[in-house]
Amino acid sequence: MIYDIVVVGGGPAGMMAAGRAGELGARVLLVEKNQQLGAKLLATGHGRCNFTNLQADKKETIGVYGKNFKFLFSAFSKFGVASSINFFSKFGVESKEEDRGRVFPLSDKAGDIREALVKYLKKNSVEVRLGAEVKEIVAKDKKIEKIILTNGEEILGRNFIISTGGKSYPETGSTGSAYGWLESLGHKIIAPRPALTPIVVKPPHQVWCGGKEKIVKKLEGLSLENIGISVYQNDKKIMSRTGEIIFTADGLSGPAIIDLSGHVGEFLLEPTFLKIDFKPEIEISKFEEKLQKDFHQSHNKMLKNYLAGLVQPKLLPAIIELSGVNEQKQVSDITKVERQALARALKEFTLEAKELKGFNKAMVTAGGVDIKEVDSRTMRSKIYENLFLAGEILDLDGPTGGYNLQICWSTGFVAGESVTF
Ligand SMILES: Cc1cc2nc3c(=O)[nH]c(=O)nc-3n(C[C@H](O)[C@H](O)[C@H](O)COP(=O)(O)OP(=O)(O)OC[C@H]3O[C@@H](n4cnc5c(N)ncnc54)[C@H](O)[C@@H]3O)c2cc1C
């Protein structure tokens, strides 16, 4: 028996690709090594699945996908954000928009997104093999001929779609096994690296501020919203974000940090600093003026009581320690130098980045199959005419917010419909 299309990897990209190919009448086999489809999909958005973003396919914002964003133009024009939302709605999943354009199922259940895809597979008679791990892909005469499973079974196909994902969260099945097969078939693999991951700092939490250095303890678990983070190298600002951060046992996490992590990873060969601004809405000289005015108005207050109205209780001791000002001092007695030290502690709280947390904690994998060797209109390999690639296996990744799953829906759909059989 020879299948028209064999899809390897039953994550979001593979399920979409297999369903679309089945819808067009192909005899499709979807091979997944886990005992269930979409294990990682279930973990997305803390189980709520932020399945797309209203900004993901907009010309003005598509640059968030980094240097390879142009590759996505064609796939997004065929199956973009609106198509994804309509698709899930057709399969009974209504959606809702949250802040920053993030779209979730109305039910807040990632399981509903997976269920919709399973219905799509069933409706289009896609055959699914669970617990089937591919160990090798075999090519003959410039065409892919078959896959070989770890139990030795060989499966023949006229076409193959590889959608085995990246290397992050390997416990969900994404172990990067296809990189090796594809490399030995002649495809170039851009070195996979963790992206969208917490950042480890050196050592936790050694803070630099105004030329001084202090170990600030007990910040673990502190979660703060609307915080400015800037990345510095050689005193030069490289990039910045504003958003939520969380202090972890060995560094920093939270959406703003996770979004910056991929870029930080690229710079780590040289000393790289993360400057935290707890009051990003106001520039430092204006902030100092505000302190001066406030100190004048509430002159009887002790510094620690004044700061209690300005920062979270867990952060307060760190700010006092870093500024070097006596917390018992009455604010009216605070000198200009002390005021400047307080302003710096709150706006230039600087940590040195050590490393990224690694694939175990990375939400996506940057790098993967070099997109120069893939036709962006069809997802067809430029080396093997019957080989297609979809999803995170490609050298494509975006920030948090539903951007990465949109890559999967778009490239999966296009791969599924571009196969000729
Ligand atoms: C904790 C977490 C939360 C996330 N939240 C979001 C979010 O809210 N929004 C968003 O847009 N993105 C999110 N992401 C990213 C998103 O989940 C991925 O980008 C997406 O799952 C990639 O889909 P894929 O189909 O390309 O690969 P995967 O989902 O990795 O699926 C690949 C499949 O291939 C199978 N496979 C691998 N090797 C073999 C083999 N040799 N034989 C057979 N099968 C094989 C795997 O078992 C797996 O099921 C999150 C990721 C994580 C880890």
CSV table of N, CA, C and O and ligand atoms in Angstrom, one decimal, residues 8-15 31-34 36-41 43-46 49-52 104 132-135 163-166 168-169 172-178 181 196 362-364 390-393 399 401-406 408, ligand 1:
chain,number,residue,atom,x,y,z
A,8,VAL,N,4.5,13.3,9.0
A,8,VAL,CA,5.2,12.8,10.2
A,8,VAL,C,5.1,13.9,11.2
A,8,VAL,O,5.6,15.0,11.0
A,9,GLY,N,4.5,13.6,12.3
A,9,GLY,CA,4.3,14.6,13.4
A,9,GLY,C,2.9,15.1,13.6
A,9,GLY,O,2.5,15.9,12.7
A,10,GLY,N,2.2,14.7,14.6
A,10,GLY,CA,0.8,15.1,14.8
A,10,GLY,C,0.7,16.2,15.8
A,10,GLY,O,-0.1,16.1,16.7
A,11,GLY,N,1.4,17.3,15.6
A,11,GLY,CA,1.2,18.5,16.3
A,11,GLY,C,0.3,19.4,15.5
A,11,GLY,O,-0.3,19.0,14.6
A,12,PRO,N,0.2,20.7,15.9
A,12,PRO,CA,-0.7,21.6,15.2
A,12,PRO,C,-0.5,21.7,13.7
A,12,PRO,O,-1.4,21.6,12.9
A,13,ALA,N,0.8,21.8,13.3
A,13,ALA,CA,1.1,21.9,11.9
A,13,ALA,C,0.7,20.6,11.1
A,13,ALA,O,0.1,20.7,10.0
A,14,GLY,N,1.1,19.5,11.7
A,14,GLY,CA,0.9,18.2,11.0
A,14,GLY,C,-0.6,17.9,10.9
A,14,GLY,O,-1.1,17.4,9.9
A,15,MET,N,-1.4,18.2,12.0
A,15,MET,CA,-2.8,17.9,11.9
A,15,MET,C,-3.5,18.8,10.9
A,15,MET,O,-4.3,18.4,10.1
A,31,VAL,N,1.4,10.1,11.1
A,31,VAL,CA,2.2,9.3,12.0
A,31,VAL,C,2.7,10.1,13.2
A,31,VAL,O,3.3,11.1,13.0
A,32,GLU,N,2.3,9.6,14.4
A,32,GLU,CA,2.7,10.4,15.6
A,32,GLU,C,3.3,9.4,16.6
A,32,GLU,O,2.7,8.4,16.9
A,33,LYS,N,4.4,9.8,17.2
A,33,LYS,CA,5.1,8.9,18.1
A,33,LYS,C,4.4,8.8,19.5
A,33,LYS,O,4.5,7.8,20.1
A,34,ASN,N,3.8,9.8,19.9
A,34,ASN,CA,3.1,9.8,21.2
A,34,ASN,C,1.8,8.9,21.1
A,34,ASN,O,1.3,8.7,20.0
A,36,GLN,N,-1.0,10.2,21.9
A,36,GLN,CA,-2.0,11.2,21.6
A,36,GLN,C,-1.5,12.2,20.6
A,36,GLN,O,-0.3,12.4,20.5
A,37,LEU,N,-2.4,12.9,20.0
A,37,LEU,CA,-2.0,14.0,19.1
A,37,LEU,C,-1.9,15.3,19.9
A,37,LEU,O,-2.6,15.4,20.9
A,38,GLY,N,-1.1,16.2,19.4
A,38,GLY,CA,-1.0,17.5,19.9
A,38,GLY,C,-0.7,17.6,21.4
A,38,GLY,O,-1.3,18.4,22.1
A,39,ALA,N,0.3,16.9,21.9
A,39,ALA,CA,0.6,16.9,23.4
A,39,ALA,C,1.0,18.3,23.8
A,39,ALA,O,0.6,18.9,24.8
A,40,LYS,N,1.9,19.0,22.9
A,40,LYS,CA,2.3,20.3,23.3
A,40,LYS,C,1.2,21.3,23.1
A,40,LYS,O,1.1,22.2,23.9
A,41,LEU,N,0.3,21.1,22.2
A,41,LEU,CA,-0.8,22.0,21.9
A,41,LEU,C,-1.6,22.2,23.2
A,41,LEU,O,-2.1,23.2,23.6
A,43,ALA,N,-0.6,22.1,26.2
A,43,ALA,CA,0.1,22.9,27.2
A,43,ALA,C,0.1,24.4,26.8
A,43,ALA,O,0.5,25.2,27.6
A,44,THR,N,-0.3,24.7,25.6
A,44,THR,CA,-0.2,26.1,25.2
A,44,THR,C,-1.0,27.1,26.0
A,44,THR,O,-2.1,26.7,26.4
A,45,GLY,N,-0.5,28.3,26.1
A,45,GLY,CA,-1.3,29.4,26.8
A,45,GLY,C,-1.7,28.9,28.2
A,45,GLY,O,-2.9,29.2,28.6
A,46,HIS,N,-0.9,28.2,28.9
A,46,HIS,CA,-1.2,27.7,30.2
A,46,HIS,C,-2.5,26.9,30.1
A,46,HIS,O,-3.4,27.0,31.0
A,49,CYS,N,-4.6,27.9,25.4
A,49,CYS,CA,-4.2,28.0,24.0
A,49,CYS,C,-4.5,29.3,23.3
A,49,CYS,O,-5.6,29.6,22.8
A,50,ASN,N,-3.5,30.1,23.3
A,50,ASN,CA,-3.5,31.4,22.6
A,50,ASN,C,-3.3,31.1,21.2
A,50,ASN,O,-2.1,31.2,20.7
A,51,PHE,N,-4.3,30.8,20.4
A,51,PHE,CA,-4.1,30.1,19.1
A,51,PHE,C,-3.8,31.0,17.9
A,51,PHE,O,-3.3,30.6,16.9
A,52,THR,N,-4.0,32.3,18.1
A,52,THR,CA,-3.5,33.3,17.1
A,52,THR,C,-3.4,34.6,17.7
A,52,THR,O,-3.7,34.8,18.9
A,104,PHE,N,-8.0,33.6,22.0
A,104,PHE,CA,-8.2,32.3,22.8
A,104,PHE,C,-9.5,31.7,22.4
A,104,PHE,O,-10.5,32.4,22.1
A,132,ALA,N,3.7,5.6,16.9
A,132,ALA,CA,4.6,5.2,15.8
A,132,ALA,C,5.7,6.2,15.6
A,132,ALA,O,5.5,7.3,15.1
A,133,GLU,N,6.9,5.8,16.0
A,133,GLU,CA,8.0,6.8,16.0
A,133,GLU,C,8.9,6.5,14.7
A,133,GLU,O,9.3,5.4,14.5
A,134,VAL,N,9.1,7.6,14.0
A,134,VAL,CA,9.9,7.4,12.7
A,134,VAL,C,11.3,7.5,13.1
A,134,VAL,O,11.7,8.4,13.9
A,135,LYS,N,12.1,6.6,12.6
A,135,LYS,CA,13.6,6.7,12.9
A,135,LYS,C,14.4,7.1,11.7
A,135,LYS,O,15.6,7.5,11.8
A,163,SER,N,6.5,17.5,9.9
A,163,SER,CA,6.1,18.5,10.9
A,163,SER,C,6.3,18.0,12.3
A,163,SER,O,5.4,18.0,13.1
A,164,THR,N,7.6,17.7,12.5
A,164,THR,CA,8.0,17.1,13.8
A,164,THR,C,8.3,18.2,14.9
A,164,THR,O,8.8,17.8,16.0
A,165,GLY,N,8.2,19.5,14.5
A,165,GLY,CA,8.4,20.5,15.5
A,165,GLY,C,9.9,20.8,15.8
A,165,GLY,O,10.7,20.3,15.0
A,166,GLY,N,10.2,21.5,16.9
A,166,GLY,CA,11.6,21.8,17.2
A,166,GLY,C,12.1,20.9,18.3
A,166,GLY,O,11.8,19.7,18.3
A,168,SER,N,12.1,22.0,21.7
A,168,SER,CA,11.8,22.5,23.1
A,168,SER,C,10.7,21.7,23.7
A,168,SER,O,9.9,21.1,23.0
A,169,TYR,N,10.7,21.7,25.0
A,169,TYR,CA,9.7,20.9,25.8
A,169,TYR,C,9.8,19.4,25.3
A,169,TYR,O,8.7,18.9,24.8
A,172,THR,N,7.1,16.6,25.5
A,172,THR,CA,5.9,16.6,24.7
A,172,THR,C,6.1,15.8,23.4
A,172,THR,O,5.2,15.7,22.6
A,173,GLY,N,7.3,15.3,23.1
A,173,GLY,CA,7.6,14.6,21.9
A,173,GLY,C,8.4,15.3,20.9
A,173,GLY,O,9.0,14.7,20.0
A,174,SER,N,8.6,16.6,21.1
A,174,SER,CA,9.4,17.4,20.1
A,174,SER,C,10.9,17.3,20.5
A,174,SER,O,11.4,18.1,21.3
A,175,THR,N,11.6,16.3,20.0
A,175,THR,CA,13.0,16.1,20.3
A,175,THR,C,14.0,16.5,19.2
A,175,THR,O,15.2,16.3,19.4
A,176,GLY,N,13.5,17.0,18.2
A,176,GLY,CA,14.3,17.5,17.1
A,176,GLY,C,14.9,16.4,16.2
A,176,GLY,O,15.9,16.5,15.5
A,177,SER,N,14.2,15.2,16.3
A,177,SER,CA,14.8,14.0,15.6
A,177,SER,C,14.9,14.3,14.0
A,177,SER,O,15.8,13.8,13.4
A,178,ALA,N,14.0,15.1,13.5
A,178,ALA,CA,14.0,15.2,12.0
A,178,ALA,C,15.2,16.1,11.5
A,178,ALA,O,15.6,16.0,10.3
A,181,TRP,N,17.7,13.6,10.1
A,181,TRP,CA,17.3,13.0,8.8
A,181,TRP,C,17.5,14.0,7.7
A,181,TRP,O,18.0,13.6,6.6
A,196,LEU,N,12.2,32.1,23.5
A,196,LEU,CA,11.1,32.3,24.4
A,196,LEU,C,11.3,31.4,25.7
A,196,LEU,O,10.6,30.5,25.9
A,362,ALA,N,12.2,26.2,27.1
A,362,ALA,CA,11.9,27.2,25.9
A,362,ALA,C,10.6,26.9,25.3
A,362,ALA,O,10.3,25.7,25.0
A,363,MET,N,9.8,27.9,25.0
A,363,MET,CA,8.5,27.7,24.4
A,363,MET,C,8.7,27.3,22.9
A,363,MET,O,7.8,26.6,22.4
A,364,VAL,N,9.7,27.9,22.3
A,364,VAL,CA,9.9,27.5,20.9
A,364,VAL,C,11.4,27.4,20.6
A,364,VAL,O,12.2,27.7,21.4
A,390,ALA,N,6.5,21.8,7.4
A,390,ALA,CA,5.5,22.8,8.0
A,390,ALA,C,5.7,22.9,9.5
A,390,ALA,O,6.1,22.0,10.2
A,391,GLY,N,5.4,24.1,10.0
A,391,GLY,CA,5.5,24.3,11.5
A,391,GLY,C,6.9,24.7,12.0
A,391,GLY,O,7.7,25.2,11.3
A,392,GLU,N,7.1,24.4,13.2
A,392,GLU,CA,8.3,24.8,13.9
A,392,GLU,C,9.6,24.2,13.4
A,392,GLU,O,10.7,24.7,13.8
A,393,ILE,N,9.5,23.2,12.7
A,393,ILE,CA,10.7,22.6,12.1
A,393,ILE,C,11.4,23.6,11.2
A,393,ILE,O,12.6,23.5,11.0
A,399,PRO,N,7.2,36.0,18.6
A,399,PRO,CA,7.1,36.3,20.0
A,399,PRO,C,6.0,35.5,20.6
A,399,PRO,O,5.2,34.9,19.9
A,401,GLY,N,2.2,35.3,22.3
A,401,GLY,CA,1.0,36.0,21.9
A,401,GLY,C,0.2,35.4,20.9
A,401,GLY,O,-0.7,36.0,20.3
A,402,GLY,N,0.5,34.1,20.5
A,402,GLY,CA,-0.3,33.4,19.5
A,402,GLY,C,0.4,33.4,18.1
A,402,GLY,O,-0.1,32.8,17.1
A,403,TYR,N,1.5,34.0,18.0
A,403,TYR,CA,2.2,34.2,16.7
A,403,TYR,C,2.8,32.8,16.2
A,403,TYR,O,2.9,32.6,15.1
A,404,ASN,N,3.2,32.0,17.2
A,404,ASN,CA,3.9,30.7,16.8
A,404,ASN,C,2.9,29.7,16.3
A,404,ASN,O,3.1,29.0,15.3
A,405,LEU,N,1.7,29.7,16.9
A,405,LEU,CA,0.7,28.7,16.4
A,405,LEU,C,0.2,29.2,15.0
A,405,LEU,O,-0.1,28.4,14.2
A,406,GLN,N,0.1,30.5,14.8
A,406,GLN,CA,-0.3,31.0,13.5
A,406,GLN,C,0.7,30.5,12.4
A,406,GLN,O,0.2,30.2,11.3
A,408,CYS,N,2.0,27.7,12.4
A,408,CYS,CA,1.7,26.2,12.2
A,408,CYS,C,0.4,26.1,11.3
A,408,CYS,O,0.3,25.3,10.4
B,1,LIG,C1,4.5,25.6,27.3
B,1,LIG,C2,4.3,26.1,25.9
B,1,LIG,C3,3.3,27.0,25.8
B,1,LIG,C4,3.1,27.5,24.5
B,1,LIG,N1,2.0,28.4,24.3
B,1,LIG,C5,1.8,28.9,23.1
B,1,LIG,C6,0.7,29.8,22.8
B,1,LIG,O1,-0.2,30.0,23.7
B,1,LIG,N2,0.5,30.3,21.6
B,1,LIG,C7,1.4,30.0,20.5
B,1,LIG,O2,1.2,30.5,19.4
B,1,LIG,N3,2.4,29.1,20.7
B,1,LIG,C8,2.6,28.6,21.9
B,1,LIG,N4,3.6,27.7,22.1
B,1,LIG,C9,4.4,27.3,20.9
B,1,LIG,C10,3.7,26.2,20.1
B,1,LIG,O3,3.2,25.2,21.0
B,1,LIG,C11,4.6,25.6,19.1
B,1,LIG,O4,5.1,26.6,18.3
B,1,LIG,C12,3.8,24.5,18.3
B,1,LIG,O5,3.3,23.5,19.1
B,1,LIG,C13,4.6,23.9,17.1
B,1,LIG,O6,3.8,23.1,16.4
B,1,LIG,P1,4.4,21.9,15.4
B,1,LIG,O7,3.2,21.2,14.9
B,1,LIG,O8,5.3,22.5,14.5
B,1,LIG,O9,5.3,21.0,16.4
B,1,LIG,P2,4.9,20.2,17.7
B,1,LIG,O10,3.8,20.8,18.4
B,1,LIG,O11,6.2,20.2,18.4
B,1,LIG,O12,4.5,18.8,17.2
B,1,LIG,C14,5.4,17.9,16.6
B,1,LIG,C15,4.9,16.5,16.8
B,1,LIG,O13,5.7,15.6,16.1
B,1,LIG,C16,5.9,14.4,16.9
B,1,LIG,N5,7.2,13.8,16.5
B,1,LIG,C17,8.4,14.3,16.7
B,1,LIG,N6,9.3,13.4,16.3
B,1,LIG,C18,8.7,12.3,15.8
B,1,LIG,C19,9.1,11.1,15.2
B,1,LIG,N7,10.4,10.8,15.0
B,1,LIG,N8,8.1,10.2,14.8
B,1,LIG,C20,6.8,10.5,14.9
B,1,LIG,N9,6.4,11.7,15.5
B,1,LIG,C21,7.3,12.6,15.9
B,1,LIG,C22,5.9,14.9,18.3
B,1,LIG,O14,5.6,13.9,19.2
B,1,LIG,C23,4.9,16.1,18.3
B,1,LIG,O15,3.6,15.6,18.6
B,1,LIG,C24,3.9,27.1,23.4
B,1,LIG,C25,4.9,26.2,23.6
B,1,LIG,C26,5.1,25.7,24.9
B,1,LIG,C27,6.1,24.7,25.1
